[in-house]
CSV table of C-alpha atoms in Angstrom, one decimal:
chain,number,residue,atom,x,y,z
A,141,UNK,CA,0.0,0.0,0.0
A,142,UNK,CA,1.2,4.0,-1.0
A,143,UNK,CA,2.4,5.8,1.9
A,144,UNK,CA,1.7,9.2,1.6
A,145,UNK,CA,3.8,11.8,3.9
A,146,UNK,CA,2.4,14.9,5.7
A,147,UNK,CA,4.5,17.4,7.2
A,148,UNK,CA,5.1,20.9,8.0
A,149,UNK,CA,8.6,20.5,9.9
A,150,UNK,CA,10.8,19.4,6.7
A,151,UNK,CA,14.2,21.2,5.6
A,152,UNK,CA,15.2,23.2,4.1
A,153,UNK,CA,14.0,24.4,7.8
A,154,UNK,CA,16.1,23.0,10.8
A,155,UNK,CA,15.5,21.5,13.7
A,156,UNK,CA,14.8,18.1,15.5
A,157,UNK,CA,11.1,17.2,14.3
A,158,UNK,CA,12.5,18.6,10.9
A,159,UNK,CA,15.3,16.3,11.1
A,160,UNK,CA,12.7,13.1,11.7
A,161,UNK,CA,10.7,13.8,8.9
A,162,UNK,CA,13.4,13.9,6.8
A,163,UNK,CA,15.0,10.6,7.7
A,164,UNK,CA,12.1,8.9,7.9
A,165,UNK,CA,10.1,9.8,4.5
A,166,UNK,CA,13.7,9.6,2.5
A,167,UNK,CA,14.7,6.4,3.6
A,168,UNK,CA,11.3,4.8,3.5
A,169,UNK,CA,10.9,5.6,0.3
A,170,UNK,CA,13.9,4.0,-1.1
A,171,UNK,CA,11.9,0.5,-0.3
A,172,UNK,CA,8.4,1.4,-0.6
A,173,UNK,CA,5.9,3.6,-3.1
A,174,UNK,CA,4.9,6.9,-1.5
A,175,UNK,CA,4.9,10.5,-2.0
A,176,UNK,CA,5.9,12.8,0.1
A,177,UNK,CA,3.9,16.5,1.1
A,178,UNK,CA,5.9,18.5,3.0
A,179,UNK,CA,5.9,22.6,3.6
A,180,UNK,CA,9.1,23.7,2.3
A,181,UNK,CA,8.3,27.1,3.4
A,182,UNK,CA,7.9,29.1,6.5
A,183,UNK,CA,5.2,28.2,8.9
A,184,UNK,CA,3.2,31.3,7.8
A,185,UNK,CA,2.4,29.6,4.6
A,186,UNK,CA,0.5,26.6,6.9
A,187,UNK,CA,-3.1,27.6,5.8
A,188,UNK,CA,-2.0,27.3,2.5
A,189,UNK,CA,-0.2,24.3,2.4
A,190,UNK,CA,-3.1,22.3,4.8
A,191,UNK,CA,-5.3,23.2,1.6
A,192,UNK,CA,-2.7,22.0,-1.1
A,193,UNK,CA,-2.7,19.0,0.6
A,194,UNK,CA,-6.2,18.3,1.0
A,195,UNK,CA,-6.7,18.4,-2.6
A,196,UNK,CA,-4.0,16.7,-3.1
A,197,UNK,CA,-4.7,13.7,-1.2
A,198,UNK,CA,-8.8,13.8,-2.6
A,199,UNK,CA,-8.2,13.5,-6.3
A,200,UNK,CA,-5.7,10.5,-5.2
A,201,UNK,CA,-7.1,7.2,-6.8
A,202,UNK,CA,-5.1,5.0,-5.0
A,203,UNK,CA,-5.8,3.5,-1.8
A,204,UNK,CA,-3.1,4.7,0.7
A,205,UNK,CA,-2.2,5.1,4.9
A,206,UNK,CA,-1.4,8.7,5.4
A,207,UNK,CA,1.3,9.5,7.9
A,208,UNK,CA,0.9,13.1,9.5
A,209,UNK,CA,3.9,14.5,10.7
A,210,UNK,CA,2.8,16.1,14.0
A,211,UNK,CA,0.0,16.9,16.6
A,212,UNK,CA,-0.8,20.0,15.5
A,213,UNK,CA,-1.9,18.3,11.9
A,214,UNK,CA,-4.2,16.2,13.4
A,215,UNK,CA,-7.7,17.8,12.2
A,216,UNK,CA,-6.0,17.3,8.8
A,217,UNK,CA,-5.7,13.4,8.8
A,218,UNK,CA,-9.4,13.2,10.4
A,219,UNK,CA,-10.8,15.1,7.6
A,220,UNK,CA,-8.9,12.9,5.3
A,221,UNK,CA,-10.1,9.6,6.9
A,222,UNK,CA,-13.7,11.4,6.8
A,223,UNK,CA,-13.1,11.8,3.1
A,224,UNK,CA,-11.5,8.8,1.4
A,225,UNK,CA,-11.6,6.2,4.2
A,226,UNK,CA,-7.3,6.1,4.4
A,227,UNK,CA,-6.1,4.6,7.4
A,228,UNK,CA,-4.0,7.7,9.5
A,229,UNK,CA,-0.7,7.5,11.5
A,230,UNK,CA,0.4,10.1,13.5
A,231,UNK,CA,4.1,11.1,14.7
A,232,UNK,CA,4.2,12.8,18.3
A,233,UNK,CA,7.4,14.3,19.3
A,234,UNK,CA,6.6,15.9,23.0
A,235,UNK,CA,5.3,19.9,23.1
A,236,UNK,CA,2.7,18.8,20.0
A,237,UNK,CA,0.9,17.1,23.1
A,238,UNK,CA,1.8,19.3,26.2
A,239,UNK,CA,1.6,22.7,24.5
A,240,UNK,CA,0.5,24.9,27.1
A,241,UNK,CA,-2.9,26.2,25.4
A,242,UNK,CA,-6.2,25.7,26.9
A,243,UNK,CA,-7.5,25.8,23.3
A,244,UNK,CA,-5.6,23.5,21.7
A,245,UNK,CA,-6.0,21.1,25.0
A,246,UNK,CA,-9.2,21.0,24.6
A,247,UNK,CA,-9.5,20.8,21.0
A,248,UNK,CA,-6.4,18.4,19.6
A,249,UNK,CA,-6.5,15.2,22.0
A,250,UNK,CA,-10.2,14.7,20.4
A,251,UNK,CA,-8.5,15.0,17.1
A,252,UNK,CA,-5.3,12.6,18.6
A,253,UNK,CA,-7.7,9.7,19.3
A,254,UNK,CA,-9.2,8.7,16.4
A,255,UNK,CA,-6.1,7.9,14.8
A,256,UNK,CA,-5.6,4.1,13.7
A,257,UNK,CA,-1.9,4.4,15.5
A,258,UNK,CA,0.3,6.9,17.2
A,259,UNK,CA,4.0,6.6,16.9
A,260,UNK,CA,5.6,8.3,20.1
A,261,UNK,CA,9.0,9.3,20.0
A,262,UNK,CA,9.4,8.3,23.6
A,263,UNK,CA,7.6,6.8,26.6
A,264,UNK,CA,7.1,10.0,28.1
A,265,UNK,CA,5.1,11.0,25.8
A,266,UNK,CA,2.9,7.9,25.7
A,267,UNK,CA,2.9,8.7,29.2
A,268,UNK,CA,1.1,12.1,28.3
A,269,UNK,CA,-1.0,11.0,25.3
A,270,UNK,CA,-2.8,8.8,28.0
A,271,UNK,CA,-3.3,11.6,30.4
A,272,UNK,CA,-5.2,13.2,27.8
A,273,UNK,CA,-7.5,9.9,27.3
A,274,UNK,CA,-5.2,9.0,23.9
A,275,UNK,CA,-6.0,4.8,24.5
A,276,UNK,CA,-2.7,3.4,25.1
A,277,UNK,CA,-3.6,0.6,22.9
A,278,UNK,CA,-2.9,2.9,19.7
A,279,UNK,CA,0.5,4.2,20.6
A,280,UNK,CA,4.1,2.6,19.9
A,281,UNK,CA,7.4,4.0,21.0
A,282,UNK,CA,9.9,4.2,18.2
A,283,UNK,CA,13.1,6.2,19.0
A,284,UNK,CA,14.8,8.1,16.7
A,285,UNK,CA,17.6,7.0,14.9
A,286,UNK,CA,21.1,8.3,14.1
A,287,UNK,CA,23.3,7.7,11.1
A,288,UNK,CA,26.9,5.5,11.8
A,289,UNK,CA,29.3,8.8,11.8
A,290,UNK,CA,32.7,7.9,9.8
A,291,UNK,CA,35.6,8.8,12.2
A,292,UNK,CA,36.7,12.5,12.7
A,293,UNK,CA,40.2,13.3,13.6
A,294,UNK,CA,39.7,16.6,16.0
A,295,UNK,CA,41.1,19.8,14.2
A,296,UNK,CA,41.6,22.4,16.8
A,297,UNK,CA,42.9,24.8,14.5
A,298,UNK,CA,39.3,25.1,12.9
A,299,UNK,CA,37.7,26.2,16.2
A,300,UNK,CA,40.6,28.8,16.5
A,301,UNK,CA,39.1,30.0,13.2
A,302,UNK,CA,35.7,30.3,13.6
A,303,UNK,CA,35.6,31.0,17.4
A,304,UNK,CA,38.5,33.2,17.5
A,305,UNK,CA,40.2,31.3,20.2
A,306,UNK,CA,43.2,28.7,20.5
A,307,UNK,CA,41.4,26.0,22.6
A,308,UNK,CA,44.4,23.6,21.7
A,309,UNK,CA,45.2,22.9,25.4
A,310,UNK,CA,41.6,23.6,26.6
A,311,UNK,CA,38.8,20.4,28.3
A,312,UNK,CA,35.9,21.3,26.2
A,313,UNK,CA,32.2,20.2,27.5
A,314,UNK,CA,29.9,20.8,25.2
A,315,UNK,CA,25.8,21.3,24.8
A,316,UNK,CA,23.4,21.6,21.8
A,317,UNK,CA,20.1,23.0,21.7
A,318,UNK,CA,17.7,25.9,21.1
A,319,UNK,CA,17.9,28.4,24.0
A,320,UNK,CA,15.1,27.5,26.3
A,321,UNK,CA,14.5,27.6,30.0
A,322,UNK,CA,13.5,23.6,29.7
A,323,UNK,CA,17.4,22.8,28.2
A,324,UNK,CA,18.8,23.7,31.4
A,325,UNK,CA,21.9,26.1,30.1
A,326,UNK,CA,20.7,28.9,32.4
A,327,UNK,CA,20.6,26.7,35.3
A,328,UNK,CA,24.1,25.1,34.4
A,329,UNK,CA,26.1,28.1,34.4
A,330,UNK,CA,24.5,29.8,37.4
A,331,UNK,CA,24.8,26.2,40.0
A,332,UNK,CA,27.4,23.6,38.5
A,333,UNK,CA,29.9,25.2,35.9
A,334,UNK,CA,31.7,27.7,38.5
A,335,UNK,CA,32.4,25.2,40.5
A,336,UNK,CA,33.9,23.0,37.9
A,337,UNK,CA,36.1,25.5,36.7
A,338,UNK,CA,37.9,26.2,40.2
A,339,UNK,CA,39.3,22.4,40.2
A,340,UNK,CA,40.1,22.8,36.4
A,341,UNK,CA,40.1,26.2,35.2
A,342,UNK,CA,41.4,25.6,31.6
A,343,UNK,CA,37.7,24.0,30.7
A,344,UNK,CA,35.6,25.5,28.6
A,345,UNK,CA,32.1,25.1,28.2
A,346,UNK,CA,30.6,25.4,24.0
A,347,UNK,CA,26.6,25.8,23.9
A,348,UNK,CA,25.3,25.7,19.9
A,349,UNK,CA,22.0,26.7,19.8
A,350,UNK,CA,19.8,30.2,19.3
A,351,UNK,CA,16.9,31.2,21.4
A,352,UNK,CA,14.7,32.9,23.6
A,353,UNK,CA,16.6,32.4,26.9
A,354,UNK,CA,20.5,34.2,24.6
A,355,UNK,CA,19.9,37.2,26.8
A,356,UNK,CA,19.5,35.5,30.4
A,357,UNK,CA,22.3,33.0,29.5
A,358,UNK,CA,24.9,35.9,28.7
A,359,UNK,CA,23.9,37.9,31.6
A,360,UNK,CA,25.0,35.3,33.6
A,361,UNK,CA,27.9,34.6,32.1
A,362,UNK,CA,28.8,38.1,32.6
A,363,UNK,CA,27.5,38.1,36.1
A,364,UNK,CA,29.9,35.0,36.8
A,365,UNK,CA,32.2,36.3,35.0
A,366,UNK,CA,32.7,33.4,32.8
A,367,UNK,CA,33.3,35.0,29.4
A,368,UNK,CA,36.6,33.8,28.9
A,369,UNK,CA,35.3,30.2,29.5
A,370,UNK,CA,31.8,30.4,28.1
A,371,UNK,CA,31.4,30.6,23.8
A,372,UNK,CA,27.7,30.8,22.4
A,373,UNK,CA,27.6,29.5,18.8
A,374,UNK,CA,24.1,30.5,17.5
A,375,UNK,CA,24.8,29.8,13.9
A,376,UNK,CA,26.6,26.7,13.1
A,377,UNK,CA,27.2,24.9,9.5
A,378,UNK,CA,27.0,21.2,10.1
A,379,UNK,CA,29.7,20.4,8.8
A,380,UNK,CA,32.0,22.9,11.9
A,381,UNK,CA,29.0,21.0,14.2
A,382,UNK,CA,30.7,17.9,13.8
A,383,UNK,CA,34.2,19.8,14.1
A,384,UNK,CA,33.1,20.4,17.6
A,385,UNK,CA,31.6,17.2,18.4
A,386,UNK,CA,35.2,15.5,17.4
A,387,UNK,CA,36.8,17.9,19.7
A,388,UNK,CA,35.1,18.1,23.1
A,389,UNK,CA,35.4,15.8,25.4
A,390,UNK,CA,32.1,15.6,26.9
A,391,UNK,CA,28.6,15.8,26.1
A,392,UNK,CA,26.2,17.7,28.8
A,393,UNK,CA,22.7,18.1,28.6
A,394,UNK,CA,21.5,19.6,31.9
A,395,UNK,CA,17.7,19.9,31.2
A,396,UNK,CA,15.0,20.4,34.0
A,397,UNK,CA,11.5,20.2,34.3
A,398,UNK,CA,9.2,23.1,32.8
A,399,UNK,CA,5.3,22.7,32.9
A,400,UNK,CA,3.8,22.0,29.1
A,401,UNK,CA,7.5,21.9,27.5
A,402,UNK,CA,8.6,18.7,27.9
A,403,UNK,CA,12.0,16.8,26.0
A,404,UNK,CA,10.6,14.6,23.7
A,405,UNK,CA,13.5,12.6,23.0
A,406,UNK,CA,16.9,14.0,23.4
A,407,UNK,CA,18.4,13.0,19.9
A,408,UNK,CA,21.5,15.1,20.6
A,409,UNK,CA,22.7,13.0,23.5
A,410,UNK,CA,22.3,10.2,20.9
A,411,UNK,CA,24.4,12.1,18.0
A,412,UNK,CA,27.0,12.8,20.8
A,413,UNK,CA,26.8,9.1,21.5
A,414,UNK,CA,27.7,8.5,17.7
A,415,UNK,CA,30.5,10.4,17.9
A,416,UNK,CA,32.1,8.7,21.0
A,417,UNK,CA,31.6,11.3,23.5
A,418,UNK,CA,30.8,10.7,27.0
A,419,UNK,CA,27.4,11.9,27.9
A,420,UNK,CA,26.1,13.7,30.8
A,421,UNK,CA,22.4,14.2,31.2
A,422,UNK,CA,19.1,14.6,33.5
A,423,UNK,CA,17.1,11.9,33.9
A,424,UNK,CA,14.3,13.2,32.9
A,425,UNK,CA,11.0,12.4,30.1
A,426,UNK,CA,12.2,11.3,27.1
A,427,UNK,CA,16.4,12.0,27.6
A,428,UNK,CA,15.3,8.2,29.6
A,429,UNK,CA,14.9,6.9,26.2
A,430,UNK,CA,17.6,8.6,24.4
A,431,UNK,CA,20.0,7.5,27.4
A,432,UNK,CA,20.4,3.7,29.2
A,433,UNK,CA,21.9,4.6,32.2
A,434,UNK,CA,25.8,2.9,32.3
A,435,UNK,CA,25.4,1.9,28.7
A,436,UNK,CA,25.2,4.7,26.3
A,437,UNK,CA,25.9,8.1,29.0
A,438,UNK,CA,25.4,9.0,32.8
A,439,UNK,CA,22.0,10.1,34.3
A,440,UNK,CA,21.9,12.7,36.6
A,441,UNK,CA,19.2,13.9,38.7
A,442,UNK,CA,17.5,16.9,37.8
A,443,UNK,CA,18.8,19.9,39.1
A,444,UNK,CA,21.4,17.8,41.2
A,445,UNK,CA,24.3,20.5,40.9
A,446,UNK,CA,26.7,18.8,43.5
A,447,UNK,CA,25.8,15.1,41.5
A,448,UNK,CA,26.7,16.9,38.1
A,449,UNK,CA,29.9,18.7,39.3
A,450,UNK,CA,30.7,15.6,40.9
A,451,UNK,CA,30.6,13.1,37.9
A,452,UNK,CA,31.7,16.1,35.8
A,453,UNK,CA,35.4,16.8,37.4
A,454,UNK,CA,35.5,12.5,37.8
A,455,UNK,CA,35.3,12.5,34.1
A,456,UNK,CA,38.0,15.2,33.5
A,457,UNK,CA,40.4,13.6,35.3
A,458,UNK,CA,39.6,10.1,34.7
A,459,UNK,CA,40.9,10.3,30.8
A,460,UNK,CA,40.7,6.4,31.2
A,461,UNK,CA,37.2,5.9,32.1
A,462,UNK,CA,35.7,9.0,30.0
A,463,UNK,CA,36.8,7.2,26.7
A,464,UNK,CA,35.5,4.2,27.8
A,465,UNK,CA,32.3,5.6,28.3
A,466,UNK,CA,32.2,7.2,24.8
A,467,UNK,CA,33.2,4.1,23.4
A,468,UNK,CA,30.5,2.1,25.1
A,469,UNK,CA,27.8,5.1,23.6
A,470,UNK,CA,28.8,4.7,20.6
A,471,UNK,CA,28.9,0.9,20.4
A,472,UNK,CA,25.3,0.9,21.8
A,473,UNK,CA,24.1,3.8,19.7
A,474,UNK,CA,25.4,1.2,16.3
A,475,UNK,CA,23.6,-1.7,17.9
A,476,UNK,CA,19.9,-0.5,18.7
A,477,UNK,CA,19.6,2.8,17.3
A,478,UNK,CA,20.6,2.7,13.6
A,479,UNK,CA,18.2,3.8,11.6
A,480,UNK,CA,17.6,0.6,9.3
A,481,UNK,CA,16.4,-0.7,12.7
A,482,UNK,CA,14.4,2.0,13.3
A,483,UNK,CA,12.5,2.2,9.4
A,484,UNK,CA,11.6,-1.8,10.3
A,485,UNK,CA,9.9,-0.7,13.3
A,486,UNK,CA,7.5,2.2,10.8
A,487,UNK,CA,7.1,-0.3,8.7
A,488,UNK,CA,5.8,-2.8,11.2
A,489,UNK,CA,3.1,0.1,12.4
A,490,UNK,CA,1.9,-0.3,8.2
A,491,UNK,CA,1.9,-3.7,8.3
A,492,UNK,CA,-0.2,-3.6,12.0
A,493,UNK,CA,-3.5,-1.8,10.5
């Protein structure tokens, strides 16, 4: 059966959800006839594109299962089931569930539900599909997958270039992410990285990511006056991304709990995993997913500033033990999380309905 593709989060746009859609409609479709609908554009086209691909999808003669992309397309694949009688699968990555909208909760688990399956990118937010009366019985967790990473050689000299410092003899720790208050940055630097950089005061912490929390962040850095040891990257090529994943030495990701923003997933820790780093992260909603305690990173409990500095500084001068640790990530990031694992696992949601 055709597998047609639904999605407003598709590059050339970037980010996580973006990312998924990708992977998943590209590699599906080397196997498998489908066709892909995706807005290419920003999301202020979205009216325009929901109509496109309504009458797209009604003058299609062949029978098909529609996969929507999101939970804020919902209505869409309910209109379309409505319509032609296709069998509708929906992707849920996390804040399409929780978003904090009294609207939207009233309006979009009704939509949810009727669904013939949900694929949840983690427990957790299985966990909140069924808060909001989503029957369990419809949901499957499939993780996201990563892509085996060819070995980089770290190249200082490049992140002399485009960072304008020589970090040659530097400890780098190192976080990715959009700027918001539920990714933890803020709280790092004000409660764990001071203390840190006493016992080794040559560290230096890189955080890639843009967003609404820049100004907060820097005012802390200034406040503790960690500018020489603090570098914001807000517009990063790929390519100088994995650069800087080649180079640092570990991976944190120091998130905490905000009310209707949860983390769906935490597919950074895993492409930190796939580059051998050793990961450092809260144990918290979906990061529990993305990270098995021992075997692919370290969980840390939330907010647990004397537990992170802790396992931090044990890290730094353990050399022994914190490549060991990256190796074991990335050996158990190859074994369960590649993505021709992960595509078997869609394709046995099809097969299910």
């Amino acid at each position: 059966m055709k597998i047609v593709f639904i999605t407003r989060k598709y590059p050339p746009s970037i980010g996580g959800m973006e990312k998924l859609s990708y992977e998943v409609t590209t590699r599906i479709s080397k196997t498998n006839k489908s066709e892909i609908i995706a807005l290419k554009k920003p999301q202020i086209f979205l009216p325009f594109f929901v109509f496109y691909a309504l009458i797209k999808i009604f003058f299609e003669k062949e029978k098909c299962i529609i996969h929507m992309g999101d939970g804020l397309l919902s209505p869409l694949g309910l209109i379309i089931k409505k319509v032609k009688g296709f069998p509708i699968v929906l992707t849920l990555h996390g804040l399409d569930v929780t978003f904090p909208n009294f609207f939207y909760q009233k309006i979009m688990p009704f939509f949810m539900k009727k669904y013939d399956k949900i694929i949840c990118i983690s427990n957790k937010v299985i966990e909140e599909c069924e808060k909001r009366g989503i029957p369990k019985n419809k949901c499957v967790f499939i993780p996201i997958g990563v892509e085996k990473k060819e070995k980089i050689e770290c190249n200082k000299s490049i992140l002399k270039e485009k960072i304008g410092v020589d970090l040659e003899r530097n400890e780098i720790l190192l976080s990715v992410g959009r700027l918001v208050k539920r990714k933890g940055f803020h709280w790092f630097l004000s409660e764990v990285f001071p203390t840190i950089l006493k016992k080794h005061n040559n560290l230096v912490y890189l955080i890639v990511g843009k967003g609404i929390m820049e100004k907060e962040i820097k005012k802390v850095i200034k406040e503790k006056k960690l500018g020489e040891n603090v570098f914001l990257l807000s517009e990063v090529e790929n390519k100088f991304l994995e650069e800087i994943f080649a180079c640092s030495d570990i991976f944190v990701m120091p998130n905490i709990r905000v009310e209707g923003d949860i983390e769906g997933f935490g597919i950074v820790a895993i492409e930190a995993a796939s580059y051998g780093l050793s990961i450092v992260a809260s144990n918290i909603e979906g990061i529990k997913n993305a990270i098995q305690n021992g075997k692919n990173g370290i969980l840390v409990e939330e907010r647990n500033s004397e537990e992170y500095q802790k396992i931090i500084i044990d890290l730094l001068e353990n050399k022994e033990k914190r490549e060991k640790l990256g190796n074991d990530a990335k050996n158990y990031t190859k074994q369960n999380l590649s993505w021709g694992k992960i595509i078997k696992r869609y394709l046995d949601v099809y097969k299910s309905i």
